[in-house]
Short mmCIF file of C-alpha atoms in Angstrom, two decimals:
data_model
loop_
_atom_site.label_atom_id
_atom_site.label_comp_id
_atom_site.label_asym_id
_atom_site.label_seq_id
_atom_site.Cartn_x
_atom_site.Cartn_y
_atom_site.Cartn_z
CA MET A 263 5.42 -23.81 -2.26
CA SER A 264 1.73 -24.75 -2.37
CA LYS A 265 -0.88 -23.10 -4.57
CA LYS A 266 -2.52 -21.59 -1.51
CA ARG A 267 0.73 -19.98 -0.36
CA VAL A 268 1.44 -18.60 -3.84
CA LEU A 269 -1.98 -16.94 -3.99
CA ARG A 270 -1.61 -15.64 -0.45
CA ASN A 271 1.73 -14.08 -1.34
CA LEU A 272 0.18 -12.43 -4.39
CA VAL A 273 -2.75 -11.00 -2.45
CA VAL A 274 -0.58 -9.74 0.42
CA THR A 275 1.96 -8.19 -1.96
CA GLY A 276 -0.78 -6.47 -3.97
CA SER A 277 -2.43 -5.27 -0.76
CA SER A 278 0.86 -3.92 0.60
CA TYR A 279 1.54 -1.93 -2.55
CA PHE A 280 -2.05 -0.71 -2.58
CA ILE A 281 -1.84 0.51 1.01
CA PHE A 282 1.55 2.16 0.44
CA PHE A 283 0.67 3.97 -2.80
CA LEU A 284 -2.60 5.03 -1.18
CA GLY A 285 -0.51 7.48 0.83
CA PHE A 286 2.35 8.28 -1.52
CA GLN A 287 0.28 8.97 -4.64
CA SER A 288 -2.33 10.97 -2.74
CA LEU A 289 0.29 13.17 -1.09
CA SER A 290 1.99 13.62 -4.46
CA ASN A 291 -1.30 14.89 -5.89
CA LEU A 292 -1.58 17.42 -3.06
CA GLN A 293 1.92 18.90 -3.15
CA SER A 294 0.98 21.84 -5.41
CA THR A 295 -1.81 22.89 -3.03
CA MET A 296 -1.14 21.54 0.45
CA ASN A 297 2.57 22.46 0.39
CA SER A 298 2.46 25.38 -2.02
CA ASP A 299 4.30 27.90 0.16
CA GLY A 300 7.57 28.77 -1.53
CA GLY A 301 7.01 25.98 -4.06
CA VAL A 302 8.42 23.45 -1.60
CA GLY A 303 5.86 20.80 -2.55
CA MET A 304 6.67 20.73 -6.24
CA ASP A 305 10.41 21.10 -5.60
CA SER A 306 10.24 18.02 -3.40
CA GLN A 307 8.40 16.12 -6.15
CA ALA A 308 11.07 17.05 -8.68
CA LEU A 309 13.76 15.83 -6.29
CA VAL A 310 11.90 12.57 -5.67
CA TYR A 311 11.84 11.69 -9.36
CA VAL A 312 15.40 12.82 -10.08
CA CYS A 313 16.59 10.48 -7.33
CA ALA A 314 14.20 7.79 -8.61
CA MET A 315 15.87 7.88 -12.04
CA ILE A 316 19.29 7.41 -10.45
CA SER A 317 17.90 4.70 -8.19
CA CYS A 318 16.37 2.76 -11.09
CA LEU A 319 19.73 2.68 -12.86
CA LEU A 320 21.96 1.74 -9.95
CA LEU A 321 20.23 0.11 -7.00
CA PRO A 322 17.68 -2.64 -7.85
CA ASP A 323 20.05 -5.45 -8.88
CA LEU A 324 22.47 -4.70 -6.08
CA LEU A 325 19.89 -4.69 -3.29
CA ILE A 326 17.84 -7.63 -4.55
CA LYS A 327 20.92 -9.83 -4.91
CA LYS A 328 22.18 -8.77 -1.50
CA ILE A 329 19.05 -9.16 0.62
CA GLY A 330 16.36 -10.63 -1.65
CA CYS A 331 13.04 -9.34 -2.98
CA LYS A 332 11.04 -9.53 0.22
CA ARG A 333 13.56 -7.71 2.39
CA THR A 334 14.14 -5.13 -0.33
CA ILE A 335 10.42 -4.35 -0.45
CA VAL A 336 10.14 -4.09 3.33
CA CYS A 337 13.25 -1.92 3.65
CA MET A 338 12.16 0.42 0.86
CA LEU A 339 8.69 0.79 2.36
CA LEU A 340 10.25 1.75 5.69
CA MET A 341 12.66 4.06 3.88
CA SER A 342 9.67 6.02 2.57
CA VAL A 343 8.32 6.71 6.06
CA PRO A 344 10.40 9.92 6.56
CA TYR A 345 8.97 11.42 3.37
CA ILE A 346 5.38 10.75 4.43
CA ALA A 347 6.09 12.07 7.93
CA SER A 348 7.81 15.21 6.61
CA ASN A 349 4.41 16.43 5.42
CA PHE A 350 3.50 17.12 9.05
CA ASN A 351 5.88 20.09 8.87
CA PRO A 352 6.86 20.59 5.23
CA SER A 353 9.75 22.98 5.73
CA ARG A 354 12.42 22.80 3.04
CA ILE A 355 15.12 21.59 5.42
CA ILE A 356 12.95 18.60 6.42
CA ILE A 357 11.14 17.60 3.25
CA MET A 358 14.09 17.80 0.84
CA PRO A 359 16.35 15.17 2.53
CA SER A 360 13.34 12.89 2.97
CA SER A 361 12.54 13.34 -0.74
CA VAL A 362 15.99 12.00 -1.59
CA LEU A 363 15.29 8.88 0.49
CA MET A 364 11.88 8.49 -1.14
CA GLY A 365 13.34 8.74 -4.62
CA LEU A 366 16.10 6.24 -3.87
CA ALA A 367 13.48 3.81 -2.56
CA ILE A 368 11.29 3.89 -5.68
CA GLY A 369 13.63 1.99 -8.02
CA PRO A 370 14.26 -1.07 -5.81
CA LEU A 371 10.64 -1.04 -4.60
CA ASN A 372 9.17 -1.25 -8.10
CA SER A 373 11.76 -3.73 -9.38
CA ALA A 374 11.49 -6.05 -6.38
CA GLY A 375 7.69 -5.98 -6.52
CA ALA A 376 7.64 -6.87 -10.21
CA LEU A 377 10.20 -9.64 -9.72
CA TYR A 378 8.30 -11.08 -6.75
CA VAL A 379 4.99 -11.17 -8.65
CA ASN A 380 6.70 -12.73 -11.67
CA GLU A 381 8.23 -15.44 -9.48
CA MET A 382 4.83 -16.18 -7.92
CA ALA A 383 3.38 -16.56 -11.43
CA LEU A 384 6.15 -19.00 -12.40
CA ARG A 385 5.57 -21.10 -9.29
CA TYR A 386 1.82 -21.10 -9.82
CA HIS A 387 2.34 -22.29 -13.40
CA LYS A 388 4.45 -25.21 -12.17
CA ILE A 389 1.63 -26.26 -9.86
CA GLN A 390 -1.13 -25.74 -12.43
CA PRO A 391 0.41 -26.03 -15.92
CA GLU A 392 -2.88 -26.42 -17.80
CA GLU A 393 -2.83 -22.73 -18.65
CA SER A 394 -0.03 -21.16 -20.69
CA LEU A 395 2.76 -19.38 -18.83
CA ASP A 396 2.09 -16.10 -20.65
CA SER A 397 -1.54 -16.21 -19.58
CA THR A 398 -0.64 -16.92 -15.95
CA VAL A 399 1.94 -14.13 -15.82
CA SER A 400 -0.51 -11.69 -17.42
CA LYS A 401 -3.21 -12.53 -14.88
CA PHE A 402 -0.83 -12.14 -11.94
CA TYR A 403 0.40 -8.77 -13.18
CA GLY A 404 -3.16 -7.73 -13.95
CA PHE A 405 -4.22 -8.57 -10.41
CA PHE A 406 -1.21 -6.72 -9.00
CA GLY A 407 -1.83 -3.74 -11.27
CA PHE A 408 -5.47 -3.58 -10.22
CA PHE A 409 -4.37 -3.01 -6.63
CA SER A 410 -1.69 -0.46 -7.54
CA GLU A 411 -3.75 1.63 -9.94
CA SER A 412 -6.89 1.79 -7.79
CA THR A 413 -4.96 3.75 -5.15
CA GLN A 414 -5.69 6.95 -7.09
CA ILE A 415 -9.40 6.43 -6.49
CA TRP A 416 -9.37 5.53 -2.80
CA GLY A 417 -6.51 7.81 -1.82
CA ASN A 418 -8.15 10.84 -3.40
CA LEU A 419 -11.44 9.96 -1.72
CA ILE A 420 -9.69 9.92 1.66
CA SER A 421 -8.09 13.28 0.88
CA TYR A 422 -11.44 14.70 -0.18
CA TYR A 423 -13.30 13.71 2.97
CA VAL A 424 -10.49 14.79 5.30
CA LEU A 425 -9.81 18.13 3.61
CA SER A 426 -13.40 19.10 2.75
CA PRO A 427 -14.22 22.48 4.34
CA SER A 428 -16.74 22.38 7.14
CA ALA A 429 -18.61 25.30 5.59
CA ALA A 430 -18.86 26.36 1.98
CA HIS A 431 -17.07 29.56 0.99
CA ILE A 432 -19.15 32.20 -0.75
CA LEU A 433 -16.95 33.60 -3.49
CA ASN A 434 -17.89 37.02 -4.90
CA HIS A 435 -14.47 38.03 -6.10
CA THR A 436 -14.27 38.91 -9.75
CA ASN A 437 -10.48 38.51 -9.77
CA ILE A 438 -10.57 34.77 -9.05
CA THR A 439 -9.82 32.78 -12.19
CA CYS A 440 -9.58 29.03 -12.50
CA GLY A 441 -9.02 26.57 -15.31
CA ILE A 442 -7.29 27.78 -18.46
CA ASP A 443 -7.04 31.37 -17.13
CA PHE A 444 -5.47 30.33 -13.83
CA LYS A 445 -2.31 32.22 -12.90
CA CYS A 446 0.12 30.63 -10.47
CA GLY A 447 0.71 33.00 -7.57
CA GLY A 448 -2.05 35.34 -8.67
CA ASN A 449 -4.93 33.84 -6.69
CA SER A 450 -4.00 34.71 -3.12
CA SER A 451 -7.55 35.90 -2.43
CA ASN A 452 -9.06 32.51 -3.25
CA PRO A 453 -9.75 30.69 0.06
CA ASN A 454 -9.84 27.35 -1.77
CA LEU A 455 -6.09 27.59 -2.33
CA GLU A 456 -5.23 28.13 1.31
CA PRO A 457 -3.29 25.24 2.91
CA PRO A 458 -5.37 22.96 5.16
CA THR A 459 -5.62 23.66 8.86
CA GLU A 460 -3.08 22.00 11.12
CA ASP A 461 -5.71 19.61 12.47
CA LYS A 462 -6.68 18.40 9.00
CA ARG A 463 -3.06 18.15 7.91
CA PHE A 464 -2.22 16.09 11.00
CA LEU A 465 -5.16 13.74 10.45
CA LEU A 466 -4.46 13.22 6.75
CA VAL A 467 -0.72 12.65 7.09
CA SER A 468 -1.30 10.36 10.09
CA ILE A 469 -3.62 8.18 7.98
CA TYR A 470 -1.06 7.90 5.20
CA LEU A 471 1.82 7.35 7.60
CA LEU A 472 -0.09 4.52 9.27
CA SER A 473 -0.85 3.01 5.87
CA THR A 474 2.86 2.98 4.97
CA VAL A 475 3.84 1.26 8.21
CA THR A 476 0.96 -1.20 7.76
CA ALA A 477 2.16 -2.04 4.24
CA ALA A 478 5.67 -2.82 5.48
CA THR A 479 4.27 -4.91 8.35
CA LEU A 480 2.02 -6.97 6.06
CA MET A 481 4.86 -7.61 3.63
CA GLY A 482 7.27 -8.54 6.39
CA LEU A 483 4.99 -10.89 8.32
CA PHE A 484 2.74 -12.55 5.76
CA THR A 485 4.83 -13.27 2.66
CA ASP A 486 7.46 -15.92 1.97
CA LYS A 487 11.05 -15.35 0.95
CA LEU A 488 11.93 -16.55 -2.54
CA ASP A 489 15.28 -18.14 -1.57
CA ASN A 490 16.47 -18.06 -5.18
CA ASP A 491 16.80 -14.30 -5.60
CA VAL A 492 19.95 -13.67 -3.53
CA GLY A 493 23.25 -13.63 -5.42
CA ASN A 494 26.58 -15.01 -4.31
CA GLY A 495 27.86 -11.51 -3.50
CA GLU A 496 31.07 -11.90 -5.53
CA ARG A 497 30.59 -8.78 -7.67
CA SER A 498 31.50 -5.41 -6.20
CA PHE A 499 29.18 -2.41 -6.25
CA GLY A 500 31.25 -0.78 -9.00
CA SER A 501 31.16 -3.87 -11.19
CA ALA A 502 27.42 -4.37 -10.74
CA THR A 503 26.74 -0.68 -11.45
CA THR A 504 28.87 -0.69 -14.59
CA ASP A 505 27.17 -3.82 -15.91
CA ARG A 506 23.74 -2.32 -15.34
CA LEU A 507 24.65 0.95 -17.05
CA LEU A 508 26.06 -0.90 -20.06
CA ALA A 509 22.96 -3.09 -20.23
CA THR A 510 20.77 0.02 -20.11
CA ILE A 511 22.71 1.67 -22.94
CA LYS A 512 22.49 -1.51 -24.99
CA GLN A 513 18.76 -1.79 -24.36
CA ALA A 514 18.27 1.84 -25.40
CA SER A 515 19.54 0.96 -28.88
CA VAL A 516 16.87 -1.70 -29.46
CA PRO A 517 14.34 -0.39 -32.03
CA ASP A 518 11.30 -1.42 -29.98
CA GLN A 519 12.72 0.39 -26.95
CA ILE A 520 13.41 3.52 -29.01
CA LEU A 521 9.79 3.54 -30.18
CA LEU A 522 8.64 3.35 -26.56
CA LEU A 523 10.72 6.34 -25.44
CA PRO A 524 8.33 9.04 -26.74
CA ILE A 525 5.47 7.35 -24.90
CA SER A 526 7.51 7.23 -21.69
CA ILE A 527 8.40 10.91 -22.00
CA PHE A 528 4.78 11.83 -22.68
CA VAL A 529 3.55 9.86 -19.65
CA GLY A 530 6.11 11.64 -17.46
CA ILE A 531 5.04 15.07 -18.69
CA GLU A 532 1.39 14.13 -18.32
CA LEU A 533 1.95 12.96 -14.74
CA SER A 534 3.64 16.21 -13.72
CA PHE A 535 0.84 18.22 -15.35
CA TYR A 536 -1.94 16.35 -13.58
CA THR A 537 -0.27 16.34 -10.16
CA ALA A 538 0.67 20.04 -10.30
CA GLU A 539 -1.01 22.51 -12.68
CA PHE A 540 -4.22 20.56 -13.29
CA THR A 541 -4.79 19.83 -9.60
CA GLN A 542 -4.18 23.44 -8.60
CA ALA A 543 -5.97 25.22 -11.46
CA TYR A 544 -8.95 22.96 -12.13
CA ILE A 545 -9.64 21.15 -8.85
CA ALA A 546 -8.36 23.05 -5.81
CA CYS A 547 -9.11 26.49 -7.28
CA SER A 548 -12.80 25.79 -7.84
CA TRP A 549 -13.32 23.34 -4.98
#
């Protein structure tokens, strides 16, 4: 594989993940406000991440060795389409099953993306060995991370311009409290916390649905298969699952891994706080 093809694969992969997370992360940030009726939005988020934990433990190795990194990424991107589309009509009977699919897709999607970028870094280093391998891998992951992390900026900007009210609300209610004094369920008179109109919901979800399909299309048409990531298929699902669980348990006993666990737990709690309570109490309430 030439240097040009390696760099093209990196750019397309980073762009695909950027375009996909543009929709997924932005909709996740809006669940506590856009789909607040009956708590369906936050319930769906909880289900997504419960299924994601199971998915991370059981599915990545199996899928990658069966169909390869590229096909795994494309299939998982397409598997997330029902979840994005369910936000057109976020009834519990529609959004909950699609949340299961979304959660199951997260593990293989993240693992396959990381493995693909790592393989591109290794191949680039073989072509241009003047730089150390660690430096090359770090730069490739840095480039990939730049695309992934910047989705929070651009996705939220899209949400802002689509959902901005056409006319400012004049609030004279003394019983409206935001920030630290915000009470969930006690701000029904605040027009800022009303769900968006159907037209705005349709436009926003359509944009994010199109971005997800575009991401899968880019990945499917403009990247190369690795050819060395597919296993021989001799191990059964049960054997592969058992091996992965045992490896996870063994890894959890490594001192460095144990020291990382509190940070991982904190990041998870922080994420749920920012996507739910903070968004509703500090942003949507006063917007």
